[in-house]
Coordinates of C-alpha atoms in Angstrom, one line a residue:
Chain A
X174 CA 133.2 133.2 78.0
X175 CA 134.5 130.8 75.5
X176 CA 132.0 129.7 72.8
X177 CA 134.0 126.5 72.5
X178 CA 132.8 125.4 75.9
X179 CA 129.6 124.1 74.5
X180 CA 129.8 120.5 73.7
X181 CA 127.2 118.0 72.6
X182 CA 127.4 115.4 75.3
X183 CA 125.2 117.1 77.9
X184 CA 122.5 115.0 79.5
X185 CA 121.1 117.1 82.2
X186 CA 120.0 120.7 82.5
X187 CA 119.5 122.1 86.0
X188 CA 117.8 125.5 86.3
X189 CA 117.8 127.2 89.7
X190 CA 116.0 130.4 90.5
X191 CA 114.4 132.5 93.3
X192 CA 112.6 135.8 93.5
X193 CA 111.9 137.1 90.0
X194 CA 112.8 133.9 88.2
X195 CA 109.5 132.3 87.4
X196 CA 108.9 134.7 84.6
X197 CA 112.2 133.9 83.0
X198 CA 111.6 130.2 83.4
X199 CA 108.2 130.3 81.6
X200 CA 109.8 132.4 78.9
X201 CA 112.7 130.0 78.4
X202 CA 111.0 126.6 78.6
X203 CA 108.5 127.0 75.7
X204 CA 111.3 127.9 73.3
X205 CA 113.6 124.9 73.9
X206 CA 113.8 122.5 71.1
X207 CA 111.6 119.4 71.5
X208 CA 114.3 117.0 70.4
X209 CA 116.9 118.1 73.0
X210 CA 118.4 114.9 74.5
X211 CA 118.3 116.3 78.1
X212 CA 116.5 115.8 81.3
X213 CA 115.6 119.1 82.9
X214 CA 115.4 119.7 86.6
X215 CA 113.9 122.9 88.0
X216 CA 114.7 124.1 91.5
X217 CA 112.7 127.2 92.5
X218 CA 112.6 128.7 95.9
X219 CA 109.0 129.1 97.2
X220 CA 106.9 128.7 100.3
X221 CA 106.1 125.2 101.6
X222 CA 102.7 124.1 100.4
X223 CA 102.9 126.1 97.1
X224 CA 102.2 123.4 94.7
X225 CA 101.0 125.1 91.6
X226 CA 104.5 125.6 90.1
X227 CA 104.3 122.2 88.3
X228 CA 100.9 123.1 86.7
X229 CA 102.1 126.6 85.6
X230 CA 105.2 125.1 83.9
X231 CA 103.2 122.2 82.4
X232 CA 100.9 124.8 80.7
X233 CA 103.9 126.5 79.0
X234 CA 105.7 123.6 77.4
X235 CA 105.0 120.4 75.4
X236 CA 107.5 118.5 77.4
X237 CA 106.1 116.2 80.0
X238 CA 106.4 118.0 83.4
X239 CA 106.1 116.4 86.8
X240 CA 107.2 116.9 90.4
X241 CA 110.3 114.8 91.1
X242 CA 109.5 111.8 93.2
X243 CA 111.6 109.9 95.7
X244 CA 113.7 107.1 94.0
X245 CA 112.3 108.0 90.6
X246 CA 114.5 107.2 87.6
X247 CA 115.5 110.4 85.7
X248 CA 114.6 110.2 82.0
X249 CA 115.6 112.5 79.2
X250 CA 112.9 114.5 77.5
X251 CA 111.2 115.2 80.9
X252 CA 111.0 118.2 83.1
X253 CA 111.2 117.5 86.8
X254 CA 110.3 120.1 89.5
X255 CA 111.8 120.0 92.9
X256 CA 109.0 119.7 95.5
X257 CA 108.4 122.5 97.9
X258 CA 110.1 122.1 101.3
X259 CA 112.5 119.2 100.3
X260 CA 116.0 119.3 98.9
X261 CA 116.2 117.4 95.6
X262 CA 119.3 115.2 95.3
X263 CA 120.5 113.2 92.4
X264 CA 122.0 109.7 92.9
X265 CA 124.8 108.1 90.9
X266 CA 122.3 105.5 89.6
X267 CA 120.4 108.5 88.1
X268 CA 117.5 108.5 90.4
X269 CA 116.2 111.2 92.7
X270 CA 116.4 111.3 96.4
X271 CA 114.4 113.7 98.6
X272 CA 116.0 115.1 101.7
X273 CA 114.5 117.1 104.6
X274 CA 117.8 118.4 106.0
X275 CA 118.3 122.0 107.3
X276 CA 117.6 124.8 104.9
X277 CA 120.6 126.2 103.0
X278 CA 120.6 129.9 102.6
X279 CA 117.2 129.9 104.2
X280 CA 115.9 127.7 101.3
X281 CA 114.5 124.2 101.0
X282 CA 114.8 123.2 98.2
X283 CA 118.3 124.6 97.9
X284 CA 119.8 125.1 94.4
X285 CA 123.2 124.3 95.8
X286 CA 122.2 120.8 97.0
X287 CA 120.8 119.9 93.5
X288 CA 123.8 121.4 91.6
X289 CA 126.2 119.6 93.9
X290 CA 124.7 116.2 93.6
X291 CA 123.9 116.6 89.9
X292 CA 127.6 117.2 89.2
X293 CA 128.5 114.2 91.4
X294 CA 126.1 112.0 89.5
X295 CA 126.5 113.3 85.9
X296 CA 130.1 114.8 86.0
X297 CA 130.7 117.1 83.1
X298 CA 127.4 116.3 81.4
X299 CA 125.5 119.0 83.4
X300 CA 124.4 122.4 82.3
X301 CA 123.7 124.6 85.3
X302 CA 121.6 127.7 84.8
X303 CA 121.1 130.2 87.6
X304 CA 118.5 132.9 87.4
X305 CA 117.3 135.9 89.3
X306 CA 117.1 135.8 93.1
X307 CA 117.7 137.6 96.4
X308 CA 120.2 135.3 98.1
X309 CA 123.5 133.5 97.6
X310 CA 122.1 130.0 97.0
X311 CA 123.3 128.3 93.8
X312 CA 126.7 130.0 93.6
X313 CA 128.8 127.3 95.3
X314 CA 126.9 124.5 93.6
X315 CA 127.5 126.2 90.2
X316 CA 131.2 126.2 91.1
X317 CA 131.0 122.4 91.5
X318 CA 129.2 122.1 88.2
X319 CA 132.0 124.1 86.6
X320 CA 134.7 122.1 88.4
X321 CA 133.3 118.8 87.1
X322 CA 133.5 120.1 83.6
X323 CA 129.9 121.1 83.1
X324 CA 128.5 124.2 81.4
X325 CA 127.6 127.2 83.6
X326 CA 125.2 129.9 82.6
X327 CA 124.0 132.8 84.8
X328 CA 121.3 135.3 84.0
X329 CA 122.6 138.7 83.1
X330 CA 122.2 140.7 86.4
X331 CA 121.3 143.8 84.4
X332 CA 118.2 141.9 83.1
X333 CA 117.4 140.0 86.3
X334 CA 114.5 141.3 88.3
X335 CA 116.5 140.7 91.5
X336 CA 120.2 140.7 90.5
X337 CA 121.8 139.5 93.8
X338 CA 121.8 135.8 93.1
X339 CA 123.4 136.0 89.6
X340 CA 125.9 138.5 90.9
X341 CA 127.0 136.2 93.7
X342 CA 127.6 133.4 91.3
X343 CA 129.6 135.7 88.9
X344 CA 131.7 136.8 91.9
X345 CA 132.4 133.2 93.0
X346 CA 132.6 131.3 89.8
X347 CA 134.2 131.9 86.4
X348 CA 131.0 131.1 84.6
X349 CA 130.9 130.2 80.9
X350 CA 128.0 132.6 80.0
X351 CA 126.4 135.7 81.5
X352 CA 123.3 135.6 79.4
X353 CA 119.9 137.3 78.8
X354 CA 116.8 135.2 78.5
X355 CA 117.1 135.2 74.7
X356 CA 120.7 134.1 74.9
X357 CA 119.9 131.4 77.4
X358 CA 117.4 129.9 75.0
X359 CA 119.9 130.2 72.1
X360 CA 122.8 128.6 74.0
X361 CA 120.7 125.6 75.2
X362 CA 119.2 125.1 71.7
X363 CA 122.6 125.0 70.1
X364 CA 123.5 121.8 72.1
X365 CA 123.7 118.8 69.9
X366 CA 123.7 120.7 66.7
Chain B
X34 CA 135.5 117.1 100.0
X35 CA 135.3 113.4 101.0
X36 CA 135.6 110.9 98.2
X37 CA 133.2 108.0 97.5
X38 CA 135.8 105.4 98.6
X39 CA 136.3 107.3 101.8
X40 CA 132.6 107.3 102.6
X41 CA 132.7 103.5 102.0
X42 CA 135.6 103.1 104.5
X43 CA 133.8 105.2 107.1
X44 CA 130.6 103.2 106.7
X45 CA 132.6 100.0 107.2
X46 CA 134.2 101.3 110.3
X47 CA 130.8 102.3 111.8
X48 CA 129.4 98.9 111.0
X49 CA 132.4 96.8 112.2
X50 CA 133.2 98.8 115.3
X51 CA 129.8 100.1 116.5
X52 CA 127.2 98.1 114.6
X53 CA 125.7 101.2 113.0
X54 CA 124.8 100.1 109.4
X55 CA 124.4 103.0 107.0
X56 CA 125.4 101.0 103.9
X57 CA 121.8 100.9 102.6
X58 CA 121.2 104.6 103.0
X59 CA 120.7 106.8 100.0
X60 CA 124.3 107.8 99.1
X61 CA 123.8 111.4 97.9
X62 CA 122.3 112.5 101.1
X63 CA 124.7 110.6 103.3
X64 CA 127.7 112.0 101.4
X65 CA 126.4 115.5 101.5
X66 CA 126.0 115.3 105.3
X67 CA 129.4 113.8 105.9
X68 CA 130.9 116.6 103.8
X69 CA 128.9 119.1 105.7
X70 CA 130.2 117.8 109.0
X71 CA 133.8 117.6 107.7
X72 CA 133.6 121.3 106.8
X73 CA 131.7 122.3 109.9
X74 CA 134.2 120.7 112.3
X75 CA 137.2 121.8 110.2
X76 CA 139.0 118.5 109.7
X77 CA 142.2 118.9 107.7
X78 CA 142.0 115.5 106.2
X79 CA 139.8 112.4 105.9
X80 CA 142.2 110.4 108.0
X81 CA 141.7 112.7 110.9
X82 CA 137.9 112.5 110.7
X83 CA 138.2 108.7 110.6
X84 CA 140.5 108.6 113.5
X85 CA 138.2 110.8 115.6
X86 CA 135.1 108.7 114.8
X87 CA 137.0 105.5 115.7
X88 CA 138.6 106.8 118.9
X89 CA 136.3 109.3 120.4
X90 CA 132.9 107.9 121.5
X91 CA 131.5 111.4 122.2
X92 CA 132.4 112.4 118.7
X93 CA 130.9 109.2 117.2
X94 CA 127.6 110.3 118.8
X95 CA 127.9 113.7 117.2
X96 CA 128.7 112.1 113.9
X97 CA 125.7 109.8 114.0
X98 CA 123.4 112.7 115.0
X99 CA 124.7 114.9 112.2
X100 CA 124.7 112.4 109.4
X101 CA 121.2 111.2 110.2
X102 CA 118.8 114.0 109.5
X103 CA 117.1 115.2 112.7
X104 CA 115.1 118.1 111.3
X105 CA 111.5 117.8 112.3
X106 CA 108.4 120.0 113.2
X107 CA 105.3 119.9 115.3
X108 CA 102.1 119.2 113.3
X109 CA 104.2 118.9 110.2
X110 CA 101.9 118.9 107.1
X111 CA 98.8 120.1 108.9
X112 CA 96.3 118.5 106.5
X113 CA 97.9 115.1 107.5
X114 CA 97.2 115.8 111.2
X115 CA 93.7 117.0 110.4
X116 CA 92.9 113.6 108.9
X117 CA 94.5 111.8 111.9
X118 CA 92.2 113.8 114.1
X119 CA 89.0 113.4 112.1
X120 CA 89.4 109.9 110.6
X121 CA 92.0 107.9 112.5
X122 CA 91.5 108.8 116.2
X123 CA 87.7 108.0 116.1
X124 CA 88.7 104.5 115.0
X125 CA 91.4 104.2 117.6
X126 CA 88.8 105.4 120.2
X127 CA 86.9 102.1 119.8
X128 CA 89.9 100.2 121.3
X129 CA 90.2 99.8 125.1
X130 CA 93.9 100.4 124.9
X131 CA 95.8 102.3 122.1
X132 CA 99.4 101.6 121.2
X133 CA 101.2 103.9 118.8
X134 CA 104.8 103.6 117.5
X135 CA 106.7 106.6 116.3
X136 CA 109.6 105.0 114.5
X137 CA 112.6 107.3 113.9
X138 CA 111.0 110.0 116.1
X139 CA 114.2 112.1 116.3
X140 CA 113.8 115.0 118.8
X141 CA 110.1 114.1 119.3
X142 CA 108.2 117.1 117.9
X143 CA 105.7 114.8 116.2
X144 CA 105.3 112.6 119.3
X145 CA 104.2 115.6 121.3
X146 CA 101.9 116.6 118.4
X147 CA 100.2 113.2 118.6
X148 CA 99.9 113.4 122.4
X149 CA 98.1 116.7 122.0
X150 CA 95.6 115.2 119.5
X151 CA 95.0 112.3 121.8
X152 CA 94.5 114.5 124.8
X153 CA 92.0 116.6 122.9
X154 CA 90.1 113.5 122.0
X155 CA 90.2 112.3 125.6
X156 CA 92.2 109.3 124.6
X157 CA 95.7 110.0 126.1
X158 CA 95.1 108.2 129.4
X159 CA 94.5 104.9 127.6
X160 CA 97.2 105.3 125.0
X161 CA 100.9 104.5 125.0
X162 CA 103.2 106.3 122.6
X163 CA 106.4 104.3 121.9
X164 CA 109.0 106.7 120.5
X165 CA 112.1 105.1 119.1
X166 CA 115.2 106.3 117.3
X167 CA 118.6 104.8 116.6
X168 CA 120.3 107.7 118.4
X169 CA 120.2 107.9 122.2
X170 CA 121.0 111.6 122.3
X171 CA 118.1 112.8 120.2
X172 CA 115.8 110.5 122.3
X173 CA 117.1 112.2 125.5
X174 CA 116.1 115.5 124.0
X175 CA 112.7 114.1 123.0
X176 CA 112.2 113.0 126.5
X177 CA 112.8 116.5 127.8
X178 CA 110.1 117.9 125.6
X179 CA 111.9 121.3 125.3
X180 CA 111.9 123.0 122.0
X181 CA 113.0 126.4 120.9
X182 CA 110.5 129.2 121.7
X183 CA 111.3 130.7 118.3
X184 CA 109.5 127.8 116.6
X185 CA 106.2 128.2 118.5
X186 CA 104.7 130.7 116.2
X187 CA 105.0 128.3 113.3
X188 CA 103.9 125.3 115.3
X189 CA 100.9 127.2 116.6
X190 CA 99.9 128.0 113.0
X191 CA 100.4 124.4 112.0
X192 CA 98.3 123.3 115.0
X193 CA 95.4 125.6 114.0
X194 CA 95.6 124.5 110.4
X195 CA 95.4 120.9 111.7
X196 CA 92.0 121.7 113.3
X197 CA 93.3 122.7 116.7
X198 CA 91.0 125.1 118.6
X199 CA 92.7 125.6 122.0
X200 CA 95.3 128.2 122.9
X201 CA 98.5 126.4 121.7
X202 CA 100.6 128.1 124.4
X203 CA 98.5 126.3 127.0
X204 CA 100.5 123.2 126.2
X205 CA 103.9 124.6 127.3
X206 CA 105.6 126.9 129.7
X207 CA 108.2 129.2 128.3
X208 CA 111.5 130.1 129.9
X209 CA 114.8 131.4 128.6
X210 CA 113.8 131.2 124.9
X211 CA 112.6 127.7 125.3
X212 CA 109.2 126.0 125.5
X213 CA 108.8 123.1 127.8
X214 CA 105.8 120.9 127.0
X215 CA 103.6 119.8 129.9
X216 CA 104.4 116.6 131.8
X217 CA 100.9 115.3 131.2
X218 CA 101.8 114.8 127.6
X219 CA 105.0 113.0 128.1
X220 CA 103.7 110.7 130.9
X221 CA 102.2 108.4 128.3
X222 CA 105.4 108.2 126.2
X223 CA 108.1 105.5 126.3
X224 CA 111.4 106.3 124.7
X225 CA 113.8 103.6 123.6
X226 CA 116.5 103.1 121.0
X227 CA 115.5 101.0 118.1
X228 CA 117.4 100.7 114.8
X229 CA 115.1 100.1 111.8
X230 CA 118.0 98.6 109.9
X231 CA 118.9 95.9 112.3
X232 CA 116.3 95.5 115.1
X233 CA 113.1 93.5 115.1
X234 CA 109.5 94.0 115.8
X235 CA 108.8 94.5 119.6
X236 CA 105.0 94.8 119.9
X237 CA 101.8 95.1 118.0
X238 CA 100.4 98.6 117.3
X239 CA 97.2 100.1 115.9
X240 CA 99.1 103.0 114.4
X241 CA 102.7 103.3 113.3
X242 CA 104.1 106.7 112.3
X243 CA 107.4 106.9 110.4
X244 CA 107.7 110.2 108.7
X245 CA 110.6 111.2 106.5
X246 CA 112.8 108.4 107.7
X247 CA 112.6 106.0 104.7
X248 CA 113.4 108.7 102.2
X249 CA 117.0 108.2 103.4
X250 CA 117.0 104.5 102.7
X251 CA 117.6 102.7 99.5
X252 CA 114.8 100.6 97.9
X253 CA 115.8 97.3 99.4
X254 CA 116.0 98.7 102.9
X255 CA 112.7 100.5 102.4
X256 CA 111.2 97.2 101.5
X257 CA 112.5 95.5 104.6
X258 CA 111.4 98.2 106.9
X259 CA 107.9 98.2 105.5
X260 CA 107.8 94.5 106.2
X261 CA 108.9 95.2 109.7
X262 CA 106.0 97.7 110.1
X263 CA 103.6 95.2 108.5
X264 CA 104.6 92.6 111.1
X265 CA 104.1 95.2 113.8
X266 CA 100.7 96.4 112.9
X267 CA 97.5 94.8 114.0
X268 CA 94.9 94.0 111.3
X269 CA 93.0 97.2 110.5
X270 CA 95.9 99.2 111.9
X271 CA 97.2 102.4 110.3
X272 CA 100.6 103.2 108.8
X273 CA 101.5 106.9 108.4
X274 CA 104.4 108.0 106.3
X275 CA 106.0 111.4 105.2
X276 CA 104.3 113.5 102.6
X277 CA 106.6 112.3 99.8
X278 CA 106.8 108.7 100.8
X279 CA 104.6 106.0 99.3
X280 CA 103.6 102.3 99.6
X281 CA 102.8 102.2 95.9
X282 CA 105.8 100.2 94.9
X283 CA 106.1 98.0 98.0
X284 CA 105.1 94.3 98.1
X285 CA 102.9 94.9 101.2
X286 CA 100.9 97.5 99.3
X287 CA 98.2 95.0 98.2
X288 CA 97.1 94.6 101.8
X289 CA 96.7 98.3 102.4
X290 CA 94.2 101.0 101.4
X291 CA 95.2 104.7 101.3
X292 CA 93.0 107.2 103.2
X293 CA 92.0 110.2 101.1
X294 CA 95.0 111.8 99.6
X295 CA 97.1 111.7 102.8
X296 CA 100.0 109.4 103.4
X297 CA 98.0 107.2 105.7
X298 CA 97.3 103.6 104.9
X299 CA 95.0 101.1 106.6
X300 CA 95.9 97.4 106.8
X301 CA 93.3 94.9 105.7
X302 CA 91.4 92.8 108.3

């Protein structure tokens, strides 16, 4: 877990989570610096038709929050939420594509699909954060973020409400940080300083 | 993992040898699906995948089916079907003959959903449902009207949420873990290959359904396909898209009015 792995040229923060992660997310987002030069993409597992996630997150942060739209250009200073029941992919021209392919790890949106295409589109400029959850989604995608030179952070399983998802990532990937909620906030806020 | 240049080579092969043009598809999705197939079928190298696609027609069909997304559902987005039932079908009922085009119908789940709505409105006998896809194999499956029995619980819930009041199981007979939909429904369907990228308009319709197809196209191709639909719709006809698709940025948008919040637009007179 090298401290030196934090650089200041990140452009995109992708946060993935499943069971037990919403609380972490709404604890982290309000404490992020307002001047971070990042676009934030949130991929949360949930049931199709559950659309209140965007509103909940919007109520917790001063950043503009919206559901990611098909072919929308990704802008820094915005938080984008993956819509329920679609995979959210990032294109090389830094726009979003939605995709209704098979579920991955029983999930759509799948965190793996977003991590994978984010690392393709942004290379090493990605910070991948994986939170609490009950399945193995996110681990292989986080491996690709790492391989492309991005920064990888996994919620400390001892703090996670459901430790399985962070544990899977830690087993499969040499992640940069295994961090509690407080540490996650601290690491992200140090970027660009 | 396949590289970007290799995806480009493969897309050229498909276009030059077979006339399948995927060059204006969204790249992230296409590349993900090619990589998925590459891993699934255990190719040792890109060269071997390329050779197989070029030399083995049966494999080409598998390739096309796997890289185009064929995941669909019956009564997908029930609130959408509810509006079709309550707002669109009563308008269609005023026509002596109803022509509907399901463009990119894949394995046909939505075509059967529509046939059920039409039958319940007593309109099926004077309707024709044109179901098209670029892939002959998925059309063959659509024609059969056989879907996994394991899906029926979900489809039945969707049907009820869409305003259905009958026993959903009355529409199919089940055998060997499969549900076969009644012949009455498929009698009014016409299946044909049609490629939205390269083929032209072939009729005039009162309703065109094209759901979750254009999300895989780039902006220019989306624009062209919307023009094709515009040319193929009668004045006052309806265009129905997937729940995350929109006409908002298209040049044809000014002639269309959206119905409620659903992704259904009506063409001006």
